[in-house]
């Protein structure tokens, strides 16, 4: 195995591993720490794993990281994927790896999310976010470069020494994939589907706007799901189910579980493609479907990884990622319009 990518949720695991799959490497994704051993034995050149620890507490995050590391073959290089807006238990998870030195580069330049003066700035970032603050006591071990372009990301990666831990998001993964394969561009995947289901658990404003544009386009029927509870009474060939506010209060994980129960198996049956937005939502739906690992094919759009669980296409999208027309473009792709 050439590389293991460890992410704290499934969408992060997929979007950071997609640049490697799109350049011809065999990539498998473990949906939980429990699946690492079997996926590691699959012959994959790159493995990505979700610790499913984004929404839990720090102790659970540390335990999940330790479980993954213990199951890895000795000597496998690690890319620790972190959220580009520094969500989750960044310091706690890195402490398990205990690096002597690390490159911390969460920028995604082609998405307008940059790092300058030790802070994340740009698209979807309301105020600058301190990287050192997210690293806590490990900040003194970190090299935190300014990255405002793909060229600057490549330069930062080139300055690293063997044994340095790489910590970042899709932008760093892209630079590393280019270095490992020698291929500047990835080959895109074009999924087609006569029947598709989009399950939107994220309440990030970026995703909310993307869903609004789908409704305005008429490309899919839209079914609101208050607190994740949907009444699946439609047979529309293309359907978007979106979690919305309800009478009570639920955690993100509870909403994701409710969505998963609502859509599977009543709405997943007979679909050729699923789009799952929000890491917890993706994990919950796939768990209800009994899927523990995925074969990754690449990306259909920037940040939208295409994987396969059996015969069905699985596309997972981080809540804070993508242009406003991303979901409209995806539906047009499903329907052969582009």
Short mmCIF file of C-alpha atoms in Angstrom, two decimals, residues 31-262:
data_model
loop_
_atom_site.label_atom_id
_atom_site.label_comp_id
_atom_site.label_asym_id
_atom_site.label_seq_id
_atom_site.Cartn_x
_atom_site.Cartn_y
_atom_site.Cartn_z
CA UNK A 31 -16.35 3.34 6.08
CA UNK A 32 -15.30 2.74 9.70
CA UNK A 33 -12.25 1.72 11.76
CA UNK A 34 -13.69 -1.81 11.96
CA UNK A 35 -13.37 -2.18 8.17
CA UNK A 36 -9.69 -1.16 7.98
CA UNK A 37 -8.15 -4.63 8.27
CA UNK A 38 -10.24 -6.15 5.46
CA UNK A 39 -9.73 -3.15 3.16
CA UNK A 40 -5.99 -3.15 3.88
CA UNK A 41 -5.89 -6.76 2.68
CA UNK A 42 -7.75 -5.94 -0.56
CA UNK A 43 -4.65 -5.03 -2.56
CA UNK A 44 -5.56 -1.34 -2.85
CA UNK A 45 -2.72 1.04 -3.63
CA UNK A 46 -4.39 3.81 -1.63
CA UNK A 47 -6.78 3.33 1.26
CA UNK A 48 -8.96 6.02 2.79
CA UNK A 49 -10.78 5.50 6.06
CA UNK A 50 -13.41 7.43 7.97
CA UNK A 51 -13.01 7.37 11.75
CA UNK A 52 -16.63 8.64 12.00
CA UNK A 53 -15.47 10.96 14.77
CA UNK A 54 -16.43 14.44 13.54
CA UNK A 55 -19.50 14.76 15.77
CA UNK A 56 -18.41 12.70 18.78
CA UNK A 57 -16.30 13.72 21.76
CA UNK A 58 -12.51 13.94 21.95
CA UNK A 59 -12.09 10.64 23.77
CA UNK A 60 -14.03 8.82 21.07
CA UNK A 61 -11.98 10.56 18.37
CA UNK A 62 -8.71 9.49 19.98
CA UNK A 63 -9.95 5.92 20.37
CA UNK A 64 -11.04 5.72 16.73
CA UNK A 65 -7.70 7.06 15.52
CA UNK A 66 -5.82 4.57 17.67
CA UNK A 67 -7.95 1.72 16.31
CA UNK A 68 -7.16 2.71 12.72
CA UNK A 69 -3.43 3.08 13.33
CA UNK A 70 -3.26 -0.30 15.08
CA UNK A 71 -4.90 -2.01 12.08
CA UNK A 72 -2.58 -0.51 9.45
CA UNK A 73 0.34 -2.43 7.96
CA UNK A 74 3.65 -1.21 9.40
CA UNK A 75 5.32 1.67 7.63
CA UNK A 76 2.38 2.86 5.52
CA UNK A 77 2.64 6.64 4.91
CA UNK A 78 -0.31 8.60 6.30
CA UNK A 79 -2.11 11.69 5.07
CA UNK A 80 -4.24 13.03 7.91
CA UNK A 81 -7.21 14.66 6.26
CA UNK A 82 -8.69 17.55 8.24
CA UNK A 83 -11.66 19.74 7.51
CA UNK A 84 -10.72 22.79 5.45
CA UNK A 85 -12.63 24.94 7.96
CA UNK A 86 -10.95 23.15 10.89
CA UNK A 87 -14.08 21.46 12.24
CA UNK A 88 -13.78 18.36 14.37
CA UNK A 89 -11.17 17.18 16.89
CA UNK A 90 -8.03 18.13 14.98
CA UNK A 91 -5.58 18.31 17.90
CA UNK A 92 -6.87 15.18 19.64
CA UNK A 93 -6.59 13.05 16.51
CA UNK A 94 -3.14 14.33 15.59
CA UNK A 95 -1.92 13.64 19.12
CA UNK A 96 -2.46 9.92 18.49
CA UNK A 97 -0.07 10.10 15.53
CA UNK A 98 2.40 12.15 17.63
CA UNK A 99 4.39 13.57 14.70
CA UNK A 100 7.80 15.14 15.27
CA UNK A 101 7.10 17.56 12.41
CA UNK A 102 4.12 18.10 10.14
CA UNK A 103 2.99 20.13 7.18
CA UNK A 104 -0.44 21.56 7.94
CA UNK A 105 -2.03 22.86 4.73
CA UNK A 106 -5.86 22.78 4.77
CA UNK A 107 -6.23 25.13 1.78
CA UNK A 108 -8.27 24.15 -1.29
CA UNK A 109 -7.08 26.80 -3.78
CA UNK A 110 -9.35 25.77 -6.66
CA UNK A 111 -12.33 26.29 -4.35
CA UNK A 112 -11.17 29.72 -3.20
CA UNK A 113 -10.37 28.48 0.31
CA UNK A 114 -6.88 29.71 1.18
CA UNK A 115 -4.36 29.85 4.02
CA UNK A 116 -2.61 33.13 4.77
CA UNK A 117 -0.74 34.27 7.89
CA UNK A 118 -1.62 31.06 9.69
CA UNK A 119 -5.37 31.37 9.06
CA UNK A 120 -7.94 29.81 6.75
CA UNK A 121 -9.74 32.44 4.68
CA UNK A 122 -11.90 32.69 1.59
CA UNK A 123 -15.00 30.98 0.25
CA UNK A 124 -17.42 29.85 2.93
CA UNK A 125 -15.30 31.27 5.76
CA UNK A 126 -17.06 34.10 7.59
CA UNK A 127 -13.98 35.11 9.59
CA UNK A 128 -10.34 33.99 9.47
CA UNK A 129 -9.79 30.69 11.31
CA UNK A 130 -6.58 30.18 13.29
CA UNK A 131 -4.78 26.97 12.34
CA UNK A 132 -2.50 27.11 15.40
CA UNK A 133 -5.55 27.33 17.65
CA UNK A 134 -6.98 24.17 16.08
CA UNK A 135 -3.66 22.38 16.57
CA UNK A 136 -3.47 23.26 20.26
CA UNK A 137 -0.29 21.97 21.95
CA UNK A 138 0.97 20.49 18.67
CA UNK A 139 1.17 23.87 16.93
CA UNK A 140 4.89 24.14 17.65
CA UNK A 141 5.55 21.07 15.50
CA UNK A 142 3.70 22.44 12.48
CA UNK A 143 4.85 24.12 9.31
CA UNK A 144 1.90 26.25 8.20
CA UNK A 145 2.61 27.75 4.77
CA UNK A 146 0.70 30.43 2.92
CA UNK A 147 -1.19 28.62 0.15
CA UNK A 148 -3.20 30.70 -2.30
CA UNK A 149 -2.60 28.60 -5.43
CA UNK A 150 -1.93 25.04 -6.53
CA UNK A 151 1.66 26.05 -7.28
CA UNK A 152 2.17 27.21 -3.70
CA UNK A 153 0.72 23.92 -2.42
CA UNK A 154 3.16 21.97 -4.59
CA UNK A 155 6.05 24.10 -3.36
CA UNK A 156 5.07 23.49 0.27
CA UNK A 157 4.90 19.74 -0.34
CA UNK A 158 8.29 19.76 -2.07
CA UNK A 159 9.92 21.28 1.01
CA UNK A 160 8.88 18.41 3.26
CA UNK A 161 11.32 15.74 4.45
CA UNK A 162 10.77 11.96 4.63
CA UNK A 163 8.95 11.14 7.84
CA UNK A 164 7.07 14.45 8.05
CA UNK A 165 3.34 13.98 8.55
CA UNK A 166 1.10 15.51 5.91
CA UNK A 167 -2.03 17.19 7.29
CA UNK A 168 -4.54 18.86 5.00
CA UNK A 169 -7.60 18.61 2.80
CA UNK A 170 -8.34 18.03 -0.86
CA UNK A 171 -5.82 20.63 -2.04
CA UNK A 172 -2.90 18.82 -0.40
CA UNK A 173 -4.23 15.45 -1.58
CA UNK A 174 -4.31 16.74 -5.16
CA UNK A 175 -0.69 17.88 -4.98
CA UNK A 176 0.39 14.55 -3.49
CA UNK A 177 -1.52 12.56 -6.13
CA UNK A 178 0.22 14.50 -8.90
CA UNK A 179 3.60 13.81 -7.31
CA UNK A 180 2.88 10.08 -6.85
CA UNK A 181 1.55 9.48 -10.37
CA UNK A 182 3.25 12.14 -12.48
CA UNK A 183 -0.15 12.98 -13.98
CA UNK A 184 -1.10 16.68 -13.78
CA UNK A 185 -4.78 16.08 -14.58
CA UNK A 186 -7.26 13.50 -13.33
CA UNK A 187 -9.65 11.66 -15.64
CA UNK A 188 -13.24 12.64 -14.75
CA UNK A 189 -16.01 10.11 -14.22
CA UNK A 190 -19.39 10.72 -15.91
CA UNK A 191 -22.18 8.92 -14.04
CA UNK A 192 -25.52 8.30 -15.76
CA UNK A 193 -28.70 7.33 -13.96
CA UNK A 194 -32.28 6.86 -15.10
CA UNK A 195 -33.29 7.05 -11.43
CA UNK A 196 -31.34 8.98 -8.81
CA UNK A 197 -31.78 9.98 -5.18
CA UNK A 198 -30.17 13.02 -3.54
CA UNK A 199 -30.20 12.93 0.28
CA UNK A 200 -29.32 16.27 1.86
CA UNK A 201 -28.58 16.20 5.57
CA UNK A 202 -26.21 19.16 5.68
CA UNK A 203 -27.61 22.53 6.74
CA UNK A 204 -24.54 24.41 5.54
CA UNK A 205 -25.65 27.53 3.62
CA UNK A 206 -23.64 26.39 0.60
CA UNK A 207 -25.60 23.14 0.33
CA UNK A 208 -28.92 24.82 1.15
CA UNK A 209 -28.44 27.13 -1.83
CA UNK A 210 -27.49 24.20 -4.05
CA UNK A 211 -30.72 22.41 -3.08
CA UNK A 212 -32.76 25.58 -3.69
CA UNK A 213 -31.41 25.73 -7.22
CA UNK A 214 -32.42 22.12 -7.84
CA UNK A 215 -35.98 22.97 -6.83
CA UNK A 216 -35.98 26.00 -9.12
CA UNK A 217 -34.63 23.95 -12.02
CA UNK A 218 -37.35 21.30 -11.96
CA UNK A 219 -34.76 18.59 -12.63
CA UNK A 220 -35.84 16.63 -9.54
CA UNK A 221 -38.81 16.42 -7.22
CA UNK A 222 -38.00 17.88 -3.79
CA UNK A 223 -39.26 16.21 -0.61
CA UNK A 224 -38.74 18.12 2.68
CA UNK A 225 -37.84 15.97 5.68
CA UNK A 226 -38.52 17.80 8.98
CA UNK A 227 -35.77 16.70 11.40
CA UNK A 228 -34.93 13.97 8.90
CA UNK A 229 -38.40 12.40 8.84
CA UNK A 230 -39.68 12.08 5.26
CA UNK A 231 -42.95 10.63 4.02
CA UNK A 232 -41.76 8.90 0.83
CA UNK A 233 -44.91 9.04 -1.25
CA UNK A 234 -43.35 9.88 -4.61
CA UNK A 235 -42.20 7.73 -7.50
CA UNK A 236 -40.30 10.54 -9.24
CA UNK A 237 -37.31 9.22 -11.19
CA UNK A 238 -35.05 11.92 -9.75
CA UNK A 239 -35.72 12.92 -6.16
CA UNK A 240 -34.06 15.23 -3.62
CA UNK A 241 -34.86 14.58 0.06
CA UNK A 242 -33.76 17.47 2.27
CA UNK A 243 -33.61 17.69 6.05
CA UNK A 244 -35.33 20.85 7.28
CA UNK A 245 -36.18 22.31 10.68
CA UNK A 246 -39.03 20.78 12.65
CA UNK A 247 -41.01 21.21 15.85
CA UNK A 248 -38.40 19.64 18.14
CA UNK A 249 -34.60 19.69 18.42
CA UNK A 250 -32.30 16.91 17.27
CA UNK A 251 -28.54 16.52 16.98
CA UNK A 252 -26.97 16.22 13.55
CA UNK A 253 -26.42 12.51 14.11
CA UNK A 254 -30.07 12.00 15.07
CA UNK A 255 -31.24 13.82 11.94
CA UNK A 256 -28.88 11.69 9.83
CA UNK A 257 -30.28 8.48 11.34
CA UNK A 258 -33.84 9.64 10.73
CA UNK A 259 -33.01 10.45 7.11
CA UNK A 260 -31.42 7.04 6.62
CA UNK A 261 -34.51 5.28 7.99
CA UNK A 262 -36.74 7.42 5.79
#
